[in-house]
Coordinates of C-alpha atoms and ligand atoms in Angstrom, one line a residue:
Chain A
M6 CA -10.4 4.3 12.8
A7 CA -13.5 6.3 13.9
Y8 CA -14.6 9.2 11.8
S9 CA -16.5 12.3 12.8
K10 CA -20.2 12.9 11.9
E11 CA -19.4 15.7 9.8
L12 CA -16.7 13.9 7.6
I13 CA -18.8 10.8 7.0
D14 CA -21.8 13.2 6.2
H15 CA -19.5 15.0 3.6
Y16 CA -18.3 11.7 2.3
E17 CA -21.9 10.1 1.9
N18 CA -23.5 13.3 0.7
P19 CA -20.8 15.1 -1.0
R20 CA -21.6 18.9 -1.7
N21 CA -20.9 20.2 -5.2
V22 CA -19.5 17.4 -7.1
G23 CA -19.1 18.2 -10.6
S24 CA -17.1 20.0 -13.3
M25 CA -17.4 23.4 -14.9
D26 CA -15.9 24.4 -18.4
E27 CA -12.1 25.2 -17.9
S28 CA -11.9 27.1 -20.9
E29 CA -14.5 29.9 -19.7
N30 CA -12.5 33.2 -18.6
N31 CA -14.3 33.1 -15.3
I32 CA -13.5 29.7 -14.1
G33 CA -10.5 29.1 -12.1
T34 CA -9.2 25.3 -12.1
G35 CA -7.0 23.8 -9.4
L36 CA -5.7 20.1 -10.0
V37 CA -3.4 18.9 -7.2
G38 CA -2.0 15.8 -5.9
A39 CA -0.8 12.6 -7.7
P40 CA -2.4 9.3 -8.6
A41 CA 0.8 7.5 -7.3
C42 CA 0.1 9.0 -4.0
G43 CA -3.5 7.9 -3.8
D44 CA -5.1 11.4 -3.9
V45 CA -6.0 14.0 -6.7
M46 CA -8.3 16.8 -6.2
K47 CA -9.8 19.1 -8.8
L48 CA -11.5 22.1 -7.6
Q49 CA -13.0 24.9 -9.7
I50 CA -14.4 28.2 -8.8
K51 CA -16.6 30.5 -10.5
V52 CA -15.9 33.9 -10.1
G53 CA -18.6 36.8 -10.7
A54 CA -17.7 40.2 -12.2
D55 CA -17.6 41.7 -8.6
G56 CA -14.9 39.5 -7.7
I57 CA -16.9 37.2 -5.5
I58 CA -16.8 33.2 -5.8
E59 CA -20.4 32.3 -6.9
D60 CA -20.0 28.8 -7.3
A61 CA -17.4 26.0 -6.7
K62 CA -17.2 22.2 -7.8
F63 CA -14.9 19.4 -7.3
K64 CA -13.8 15.9 -8.2
T65 CA -11.6 13.8 -5.9
F66 CA -9.8 10.7 -6.1
G67 CA -8.8 9.5 -2.7
C68 CA -9.6 8.5 0.7
G69 CA -12.8 9.4 2.5
S70 CA -10.9 12.3 4.4
A71 CA -9.8 13.6 0.9
I72 CA -13.3 13.4 -0.6
A73 CA -14.8 15.2 2.7
S74 CA -12.1 17.8 2.7
S75 CA -12.8 18.8 -0.8
S76 CA -16.6 18.9 -0.4
L77 CA -16.3 21.0 2.7
V78 CA -14.0 23.7 1.0
T79 CA -16.3 23.9 -2.1
E80 CA -19.0 25.2 0.5
W81 CA -16.7 27.5 2.4
V82 CA -15.3 29.4 -0.8
K83 CA -18.6 30.2 -2.0
G84 CA -19.4 33.9 -1.5
K85 CA -16.0 34.6 -0.5
T86 CA -13.6 37.1 -2.3
L87 CA -10.4 35.5 -3.9
D88 CA -8.2 37.0 -1.1
E89 CA -10.7 35.6 1.6
A90 CA -10.8 32.1 0.0
A91 CA -7.0 32.1 -0.2
T92 CA -7.0 32.3 3.6
I93 CA -8.6 29.2 4.2
K94 CA -6.3 27.1 6.4
N95 CA -5.9 23.3 6.3
T96 CA -5.9 23.4 10.2
D97 CA -9.6 24.7 9.9
I98 CA -10.4 21.9 7.7
A99 CA -8.9 19.5 9.7
Q100 CA -10.7 20.8 12.6
E101 CA -14.1 21.2 11.2
L102 CA -13.8 17.3 10.0
A103 CA -11.9 16.1 13.2
L104 CA -9.4 14.5 10.8
P105 CA -7.1 12.0 12.4
P106 CA -3.2 12.8 12.5
V107 CA -2.7 10.4 9.6
K108 CA -5.2 12.2 7.5
I109 CA -3.9 15.8 8.0
H110 CA -2.5 15.8 4.4
C111 CA -5.9 15.5 3.0
S112 CA -6.7 18.9 4.4
V113 CA -3.4 20.3 3.3
L114 CA -4.2 19.2 -0.2
A115 CA -7.7 20.8 -0.2
E116 CA -5.9 24.1 1.1
D117 CA -3.5 23.8 -1.9
A118 CA -6.3 23.1 -4.4
I119 CA -8.2 26.4 -3.3
K120 CA -4.9 28.2 -3.8
A121 CA -4.3 26.4 -7.1
A122 CA -7.7 27.5 -8.3
V123 CA -7.3 31.0 -7.2
S124 CA -4.0 31.4 -8.9
D125 CA -5.2 29.7 -12.1
Y126 CA -8.2 32.4 -12.3
K127 CA -5.7 35.2 -11.6
E128 CA -3.4 34.1 -14.3
K129 CA -6.1 33.6 -16.9
T130 CA -7.8 37.2 -16.1
G131 CA -4.4 39.0 -15.8
K132 CA -2.9 37.4 -18.9
K133 CA -6.4 38.4 -20.8
G134 CA -6.3 42.0 -19.4
N135 CA -9.4 41.4 -17.9
A136 CA -8.5 42.9 -14.5
A137 CA -12.1 43.8 -13.7
A138 CA -12.9 40.7 -12.3
E139 CA -10.3 41.0 -9.8
Chain B
M4 CA -30.1 -7.3 4.5
T5 CA -30.6 -9.2 7.8
T6 CA -29.6 -12.5 6.9
K7 CA -27.1 -14.3 9.1
S8 CA -24.4 -16.5 7.9
K9 CA -24.0 -20.0 9.4
T10 CA -21.7 -18.8 12.1
G11 CA -24.2 -16.0 12.7
H12 CA -21.7 -13.0 12.5
W13 CA -23.4 -11.3 9.9
T14 CA -26.4 -9.3 11.1
Q15 CA -27.4 -5.6 10.3
S16 CA -25.0 -4.4 13.1
T17 CA -21.7 -6.2 11.8
P18 CA -20.4 -6.0 8.4
L19 CA -20.1 -9.1 6.1
Y20 CA -16.8 -10.9 6.5
L21 CA -14.9 -11.1 3.4
D22 CA -11.5 -11.1 4.9
Y23 CA -10.6 -14.8 5.2
Q24 CA -7.0 -14.2 4.5
A25 CA -6.6 -12.0 7.6
T26 CA -8.1 -14.7 9.7
T27 CA -10.9 -17.3 9.8
P28 CA -13.6 -17.8 12.3
T29 CA -13.1 -20.7 14.5
D30 CA -15.2 -23.7 13.1
P31 CA -17.9 -24.4 15.8
R32 CA -16.6 -28.0 15.7
V33 CA -13.2 -27.1 16.7
V34 CA -14.6 -24.8 19.8
D35 CA -16.6 -28.0 20.9
A36 CA -13.6 -30.2 20.8
M37 CA -11.7 -27.7 22.6
M38 CA -14.0 -26.9 25.5
P39 CA -13.2 -29.9 28.0
Y40 CA -9.6 -29.2 27.8
W41 CA -10.2 -25.6 29.4
T42 CA -11.9 -26.8 32.4
D43 CA -12.2 -31.0 33.2
K44 CA -9.0 -32.2 31.2
F45 CA -6.9 -29.2 32.2
G46 CA -3.9 -31.2 32.8
N47 CA -0.4 -30.3 32.0
P48 CA 0.5 -32.5 28.8
H49 CA 4.2 -32.9 30.1
S50 CA 3.1 -34.1 33.6
R51 CA 4.0 -37.8 33.5
N52 CA 2.8 -38.8 36.7
H53 CA -1.0 -38.8 36.7
H54 CA -4.2 -39.2 35.0
Y55 CA -4.4 -35.4 34.1
G56 CA -1.2 -35.2 32.4
W57 CA -1.5 -38.3 30.4
E58 CA -5.1 -37.3 29.5
A59 CA -3.8 -33.9 27.9
E60 CA -0.7 -35.7 26.5
D61 CA -3.1 -38.3 24.6
A62 CA -5.1 -35.4 23.2
V63 CA -1.9 -33.4 22.2
E64 CA -0.4 -36.7 20.5
K65 CA -3.7 -37.3 18.7
A66 CA -3.5 -33.7 17.3
R67 CA 0.0 -34.1 16.3
E68 CA -1.1 -37.1 14.3
S69 CA -3.9 -35.1 12.9
V70 CA -1.7 -32.2 11.7
A71 CA 1.0 -34.5 10.3
S72 CA -1.4 -36.4 8.2
L73 CA -2.9 -33.4 6.6
I74 CA 0.5 -32.7 5.0
G75 CA 1.8 -36.5 4.4
A76 CA 4.4 -36.0 7.5
N77 CA 5.2 -38.3 10.4
P78 CA 3.7 -36.9 13.6
K79 CA 7.4 -36.9 15.3
E80 CA 8.3 -34.1 12.6
I81 CA 5.5 -31.7 13.9
I82 CA 6.7 -29.0 16.3
F83 CA 3.8 -27.0 18.1
T84 CA 4.3 -23.2 18.1
S85 CA 2.4 -20.1 18.6
G86 CA 1.6 -19.7 15.0
A87 CA 3.4 -19.1 11.8
T88 CA 5.2 -15.9 12.8
E89 CA 6.9 -18.0 15.2
S90 CA 7.2 -21.1 13.0
N91 CA 9.1 -18.9 10.2
N92 CA 11.2 -17.2 12.7
L93 CA 12.4 -20.8 14.1
A94 CA 12.9 -22.2 10.7
I95 CA 14.8 -19.6 9.1
K96 CA 16.9 -18.3 12.3
G97 CA 17.2 -21.9 13.5
V98 CA 18.7 -23.3 10.3
A99 CA 20.8 -20.1 9.8
R100 CA 22.2 -20.5 13.3
F101 CA 23.0 -24.1 13.1
Y102 CA 24.4 -24.4 9.6
G103 CA 25.7 -20.7 9.4
D104 CA 29.4 -21.5 9.9
K105 CA 29.8 -23.3 6.8
K106 CA 26.6 -21.9 5.0
N107 CA 25.7 -18.2 5.5
H108 CA 23.4 -17.6 2.3
I109 CA 19.6 -17.5 2.4
I110 CA 17.2 -17.3 -0.4
T111 CA 13.7 -16.0 -0.2
C112 CA 11.3 -13.7 -2.1
V113 CA 10.2 -10.1 -2.2
T114 CA 6.4 -11.1 -1.7
E115 CA 7.1 -13.0 1.4
H116 CA 5.2 -12.0 4.6
K117 CA 6.8 -9.3 6.8
C118 CA 7.9 -12.2 9.4
V119 CA 9.9 -13.8 6.9
L120 CA 11.3 -10.5 5.4
E121 CA 12.0 -9.1 8.8
T122 CA 13.7 -12.3 9.9
C123 CA 16.0 -12.3 7.0
R124 CA 16.9 -8.7 7.5
Y125 CA 17.7 -9.6 11.1
L126 CA 20.2 -12.3 9.9
E127 CA 21.5 -9.8 7.4
H128 CA 22.5 -7.5 10.3
D129 CA 24.1 -10.7 11.9
G130 CA 26.1 -11.1 8.7
F131 CA 24.2 -13.4 6.5
D132 CA 23.8 -12.9 3.0
V133 CA 20.2 -12.9 1.7
T134 CA 19.0 -13.2 -1.8
Y135 CA 15.4 -11.7 -2.5
L136 CA 14.1 -13.3 -5.6
H137 CA 11.7 -11.2 -7.7
V138 CA 8.4 -12.3 -8.8
K139 CA 6.9 -12.4 -12.4
E140 CA 3.9 -10.3 -13.3
N141 CA 1.9 -13.2 -11.9
G142 CA 3.1 -13.3 -8.7
L143 CA 5.1 -16.4 -9.1
I144 CA 8.9 -16.9 -8.9
D145 CA 11.0 -17.7 -12.0
L146 CA 12.5 -21.4 -11.2
D147 CA 15.7 -20.3 -13.4
E148 CA 16.4 -17.3 -11.2
L149 CA 16.1 -19.5 -8.2
K150 CA 18.7 -22.1 -9.7
A151 CA 21.0 -19.1 -10.6
A152 CA 20.8 -18.1 -7.0
I153 CA 21.8 -21.1 -5.5
T154 CA 25.4 -21.3 -4.3
D155 CA 27.6 -23.8 -2.2
K156 CA 27.0 -21.5 0.7
T157 CA 23.1 -21.7 0.4
A158 CA 21.8 -22.9 3.6
I159 CA 18.0 -22.6 3.3
V160 CA 15.4 -21.4 0.4
S161 CA 12.3 -19.9 1.9
I162 CA 9.4 -19.4 -0.4
M163 CA 5.8 -19.1 0.7
A164 CA 3.3 -21.7 -0.6
V165 CA 0.4 -19.2 -1.0
N166 CA 0.4 -15.3 -0.8
N167 CA -1.6 -13.7 1.8
E168 CA -2.7 -10.7 -0.4
I169 CA -3.0 -12.2 -3.9
G170 CA -3.4 -16.0 -3.0
V171 CA -1.1 -17.2 -5.6
I172 CA 0.3 -20.7 -5.2
Q173 CA 4.2 -21.0 -5.8
P174 CA 5.3 -24.3 -7.8
L175 CA 6.2 -26.0 -4.7
K176 CA 7.0 -29.3 -6.2
E177 CA 9.3 -27.6 -8.6
I178 CA 11.3 -25.7 -6.1
G179 CA 11.4 -28.7 -3.8
A180 CA 13.1 -30.7 -6.6
I181 CA 15.7 -27.7 -7.3
C182 CA 16.4 -27.5 -3.7
R183 CA 16.8 -31.3 -3.0
E184 CA 19.0 -31.7 -6.1
A185 CA 21.2 -28.7 -4.8
G186 CA 21.3 -30.1 -1.3
V187 CA 19.7 -27.0 0.2
F188 CA 16.7 -27.1 2.6
F189 CA 13.4 -25.8 1.5
H190 CA 11.2 -24.2 4.0
T191 CA 7.9 -22.9 3.0
D192 CA 5.5 -20.7 4.9
A193 CA 2.3 -22.5 4.3
A194 CA 0.1 -20.2 6.5
Q195 CA -2.4 -19.5 3.7
A196 CA -2.0 -22.8 2.0
T197 CA -2.9 -25.5 4.7
G198 CA -6.1 -26.9 4.6
K199 CA -6.8 -25.1 1.3
I200 CA -4.7 -26.9 -1.2
P201 CA -3.3 -30.5 -0.9
L202 CA 0.3 -30.5 0.6
D203 CA 2.6 -33.4 0.5
V204 CA 5.9 -32.8 2.4
N205 CA 7.6 -36.0 0.7
E206 CA 6.2 -35.5 -2.8
M207 CA 7.1 -31.7 -2.7
N208 CA 10.6 -32.3 -1.1
I209 CA 9.6 -29.9 1.7
D210 CA 12.1 -29.9 4.5
L211 CA 10.4 -27.3 6.7
M212 CA 6.7 -26.0 6.6
S213 CA 4.9 -23.3 8.8
I214 CA 1.5 -23.6 9.6
S215 CA -0.9 -21.1 11.4
G216 CA -4.3 -22.4 13.1
H217 CA -6.6 -19.2 12.6
K218 CA -6.1 -19.3 9.2
F219 CA -7.8 -22.3 8.7
Y220 CA -10.7 -22.3 11.1
G221 CA -8.7 -23.3 14.0
P222 CA -7.9 -21.1 16.9
M223 CA -5.5 -18.1 17.3
G224 CA -2.2 -18.5 19.1
I225 CA -1.4 -21.9 17.8
G226 CA 0.4 -23.0 14.7
A227 CA 3.3 -25.6 14.0
L228 CA 6.4 -26.2 12.1
F229 CA 7.1 -29.4 10.2
V230 CA 10.9 -30.4 10.5
R231 CA 11.8 -33.2 8.3
R232 CA 13.9 -36.2 10.1
K233 CA 15.1 -37.9 6.9
P234 CA 17.2 -36.4 5.8
R235 CA 17.4 -34.7 9.0
V236 CA 16.9 -30.9 9.7
R237 CA 18.8 -29.6 12.8
L238 CA 17.7 -26.2 14.3
V239 CA 19.1 -24.1 17.2
P240 CA 16.0 -23.3 19.2
I241 CA 14.8 -19.7 19.9
I242 CA 13.0 -20.3 23.1
H243 CA 15.2 -22.5 25.8
G244 CA 13.7 -24.0 28.8
G245 CA 12.3 -27.5 30.0
G246 CA 13.1 -29.0 26.4
Q247 CA 9.7 -29.8 25.1
E248 CA 9.1 -30.4 21.4
R249 CA 12.0 -32.2 21.2
G250 CA 14.0 -29.4 22.5
M251 CA 13.2 -27.0 19.4
R252 CA 10.5 -25.3 21.3
S253 CA 10.3 -25.4 25.1
G254 CA 7.3 -24.2 27.2
T255 CA 4.0 -26.0 28.3
L256 CA 1.9 -26.5 25.3
P257 CA -1.5 -25.1 25.3
T258 CA -3.5 -28.2 25.3
P259 CA -6.9 -26.6 24.3
L260 CA -5.3 -24.6 21.3
V261 CA -3.5 -27.7 20.2
V262 CA -6.6 -30.0 20.2
G263 CA -8.4 -26.9 18.2
L264 CA -5.4 -27.1 15.7
G265 CA -5.8 -31.0 15.3
V266 CA -9.6 -30.9 14.8
A267 CA -9.2 -28.0 12.1
A268 CA -6.6 -30.4 10.4
E269 CA -9.1 -33.3 10.6
I270 CA -11.8 -31.2 9.2
A271 CA -9.7 -29.6 6.6
A272 CA -8.5 -33.2 5.3
K273 CA -12.0 -34.3 4.9
E274 CA -13.6 -31.3 3.5
M275 CA -11.0 -29.7 1.5
T276 CA -11.8 -30.9 -1.9
A277 CA -15.6 -30.3 -1.6
E278 CA -14.9 -26.7 0.1
A279 CA -12.4 -25.7 -3.0
E280 CA -15.0 -26.7 -5.4
R281 CA -17.6 -24.6 -3.8
L282 CA -15.3 -21.6 -3.3
H283 CA -14.1 -21.8 -7.0
G284 CA -17.8 -21.3 -7.8
L285 CA -18.4 -18.6 -5.3
R286 CA -15.3 -16.6 -6.5
K287 CA -16.1 -16.9 -10.4
R288 CA -19.9 -15.8 -9.5
M289 CA -18.2 -12.7 -7.7
L290 CA -15.8 -11.9 -10.3
D291 CA -18.4 -12.4 -13.2
G292 CA -20.8 -10.3 -11.2
L293 CA -18.3 -7.5 -10.7
Q294 CA -16.8 -7.6 -14.4
S295 CA -20.5 -7.7 -16.0
R296 CA -21.2 -4.3 -13.8
L297 CA -17.8 -2.7 -14.0
P298 CA -15.5 -1.7 -16.9
E299 CA -11.7 -1.5 -16.1
I300 CA -11.3 -3.8 -13.1
Y301 CA -8.0 -5.9 -13.0
V302 CA -7.5 -8.9 -11.0
N303 CA -3.9 -8.9 -9.4
G304 CA -1.9 -12.1 -9.5
D305 CA -2.3 -15.3 -11.3
L306 CA -6.0 -16.4 -11.4
E307 CA -5.2 -20.0 -12.3
N308 CA -2.5 -20.9 -9.7
R309 CA -4.5 -19.2 -6.8
I310 CA -6.4 -20.6 -3.8
P311 CA -10.1 -20.3 -4.4
G312 CA -10.9 -18.3 -1.8
N313 CA -9.0 -15.1 -2.8
L314 CA -9.6 -12.3 -5.3
N315 CA -7.6 -9.1 -5.4
I316 CA -8.9 -6.4 -7.7
S317 CA -7.7 -3.1 -8.9
F318 CA -10.8 -0.9 -9.6
A319 CA -9.0 1.8 -11.6
Y320 CA -9.9 5.4 -10.8
V321 CA -11.2 4.6 -7.5
E322 CA -8.9 4.7 -4.1
G323 CA -9.2 1.8 -1.8
E324 CA -9.6 3.3 1.4
G325 CA -12.2 5.5 -0.1
L326 CA -13.9 2.7 -1.3
M327 CA -13.7 0.6 1.6
M328 CA -15.5 3.6 3.6
G329 CA -18.4 3.4 1.1
I330 CA -18.7 -0.3 1.5
K331 CA -18.7 -0.4 5.2
E332 CA -21.3 -3.3 5.3
L333 CA -18.4 -5.3 3.9
A334 CA -15.2 -6.5 6.1
V335 CA -12.4 -6.4 3.4
S336 CA -9.0 -5.2 3.1
S337 CA -7.2 -3.0 0.8
G338 CA -3.5 -2.8 -0.8
S339 CA -3.8 1.1 -0.7
A340 CA -1.3 2.8 1.5
C341 CA -3.9 4.6 3.4
T342 CA -4.9 1.6 5.2
S343 CA -1.3 1.2 6.7
A344 CA 0.8 3.3 8.8
S345 CA 3.3 3.8 5.9
L346 CA 2.2 5.9 2.7
E347 CA 3.5 3.3 0.5
P348 CA 1.0 1.1 -1.4
S349 CA 1.1 -2.5 -1.0
Y350 CA 4.9 -3.9 -1.6
V351 CA 3.3 -7.3 -2.9
L352 CA 1.5 -5.6 -5.7
R353 CA 4.4 -3.3 -6.4
A354 CA 6.5 -6.3 -6.7
L355 CA 4.3 -7.6 -9.6
G356 CA 4.8 -4.3 -11.2
V357 CA 1.4 -3.1 -10.7
E358 CA 1.7 0.8 -11.0
E359 CA 1.6 2.7 -7.6
E360 CA -1.7 4.4 -8.8
M361 CA -3.3 1.0 -9.7
A362 CA -2.0 -0.5 -6.2
H363 CA -4.0 2.3 -4.4
T364 CA -7.2 1.1 -6.1
S365 CA -7.1 -2.5 -5.0
L366 CA -9.2 -4.5 -2.7
R367 CA -8.6 -8.0 -1.2
L368 CA -11.7 -10.0 -1.2
G369 CA -11.6 -13.1 1.0
L370 CA -14.2 -15.9 0.7
G371 CA -14.4 -18.8 3.0
R372 CA -16.2 -21.8 4.6
F373 CA -19.2 -19.6 5.9
T374 CA -19.6 -17.5 2.7
T375 CA -22.7 -17.9 1.0
E376 CA -24.1 -17.3 -2.8
E377 CA -26.4 -14.8 -1.3
E378 CA -23.6 -12.9 0.4
V379 CA -21.3 -12.9 -2.9
D380 CA -24.2 -11.3 -4.7
Y381 CA -24.9 -8.8 -2.0
A382 CA -21.3 -7.7 -2.0
V383 CA -20.9 -7.4 -6.0
E384 CA -24.0 -5.3 -5.5
R385 CA -22.6 -3.1 -2.9
I386 CA -19.1 -2.8 -4.5
A387 CA -20.3 -2.2 -8.0
S388 CA -22.6 0.6 -6.9
E389 CA -20.1 2.2 -4.8
V390 CA -17.3 2.1 -7.4
T391 CA -19.8 3.6 -9.7
R392 CA -20.6 6.4 -7.6
L393 CA -17.0 7.1 -6.7
R394 CA -15.9 6.9 -10.4
E395 CA -18.5 9.7 -11.2
M396 CA -16.6 11.6 -8.2
S397 CA -13.3 11.1 -9.5
P398 CA -11.3 13.2 -11.8
L399 CA -9.1 10.6 -13.0
W400 CA -12.2 8.8 -14.3
D401 CA -13.0 12.0 -16.2
M402 CA -9.7 12.1 -17.9
A403 CA -9.7 8.3 -18.9
Q404 CA -13.3 9.0 -20.3
A405 CA -11.9 12.1 -22.3
G406 CA -9.1 10.1 -23.6
I407 CA -6.3 11.7 -21.4
D408 CA -3.4 9.7 -20.7
I409 CA -3.0 10.3 -16.8
K410 CA 0.7 9.5 -17.3
S411 CA 1.1 12.2 -19.7
I412 CA 0.2 15.0 -16.8
K413 CA 3.0 16.2 -14.9
W414 CA 1.8 15.4 -11.4
A415 CA 3.3 16.9 -8.1
E416 CA 4.4 14.2 -6.2
H417 CA 3.6 14.8 -2.4
Ligands
LIG26 C1 1.5 -16.0 4.7 C2 1.5 -15.5 6.2 N1 2.6 -16.0 7.0 C3 2.5 -15.6 8.2 C4 1.5 -15.1 8.9 C5 1.5 -15.1 10.5 O1 0.8 -15.8 10.8 P1 0.4 -15.7 12.5 O2 -0.7 -15.1 12.6 O3 -0.1 -17.4 12.7 O4 1.6 -15.7 13.2 C6 0.3 -14.8 8.1 C7 -0.9 -14.2 8.8 O5 -0.8 -12.9 8.9 C8 0.4 -15.2 6.8 O6 -0.6 -14.7 5.9

């Protein structure tokens, strides 16, 4: 299978690998996928007081396409509002990385990871009554 | 690295070949021996009327003797085919069709190659009963389970000699003894075993044996089936025609390929012992090297009862295909689902009871005739550094380091 230049670049030089403290109030964490299925993505966002995503980090267990998809979305979500971030579509990811058809599920998982991180953040801040951040 | 291996297939632009269970390069001595049979000695080995035919026939019969001698058979018991897929089809369907009226039961095992499993499935559709024996954690069948599965309806037991993914060697002699005592034919798919381990069809009571040229440094597109004459095994042919190969496999034999198979067998007979010893050393070097650099790596399948040129390792918390992309300087194969069209990880590893998540992290490393110490060291270095890099990127590795049991998490299977 021949992979695109973009995909290989994200795989070889992944952006924003790492973790942030899950217990912090301004961090949203999404953990999606399953080890038995061969891919697990952890995506974290750090949200500023203005509701803008300041930083994003990921860790991924999976094939090259899964790693590249998560790396790409960490770049894309930075500087976006939560609502903007939630509009990122798997098809955009698949197109940017030129994913082959058998790898489309990796982009779906990356979209799910963003949604999960955003909803984790909202749930956290909602429960704690910290609505200002939204 | 710019070093070339002996056959010259490792250069900076081509990856280092560590996939000897997929196929082997044709030995240059085999190629040399084949050459004249494409051009000068091009006769049809079945032409009985002139020099060209006789010359080709002599070459074919010499090759038949070489193949027979490698497995302790009589040359009359060797049928040339296109490869192990065809041999397995012919052996199992052939026996089933000939004896099926009285005996409609077949025994095989869950870790067989697809060409055996699919042949059995096909026969099931045709009304045959098939028992698929399980394997133990080490990849070997349980002999008591085999004994218990044999009935007076059993026509044939088909158990592979060596598994293509994990390299484990089944207890052929014991299986042969059980089958002979029960009066059941014993077929073995020896595609991965021929030329790698000593095989003797009489000592092991083997009635049918499949051989593939390209798995032991012979050409692709040629193989053989050993069919025992005493006690006689009878087959209904799959390919009908001019009645070549004692009527069991019609069609003009490809003389150059047959010659190649013969020479591959001669070389194997001469060099097998020394080669096995050398490969044992290389495999140990590889495994020791990886284990000294990486925690939490697991060998799949029995390490003792195993051909020396195979390693199959799960690198926990690192997905196999992701790993392969990082070690693109190495040509290896993975038991991860991602490498195949299906989304299931290797059915062979699953059959050993390897958890799906571990099956996804496996690599098959195949060493062979042209693998050098330097290549092994290079592979160890590449694999170890890439596994380390990917573990640092793996959320599962993090969890394991933090003492979180991955099984305690409720994952959304997708
Ligand atoms: C165990 C086993 N059986 C059968 C085959 C098929 O052999 P061939 O390629 O000669 O048809 C292979 C090779 O893939 C194999 O490894």
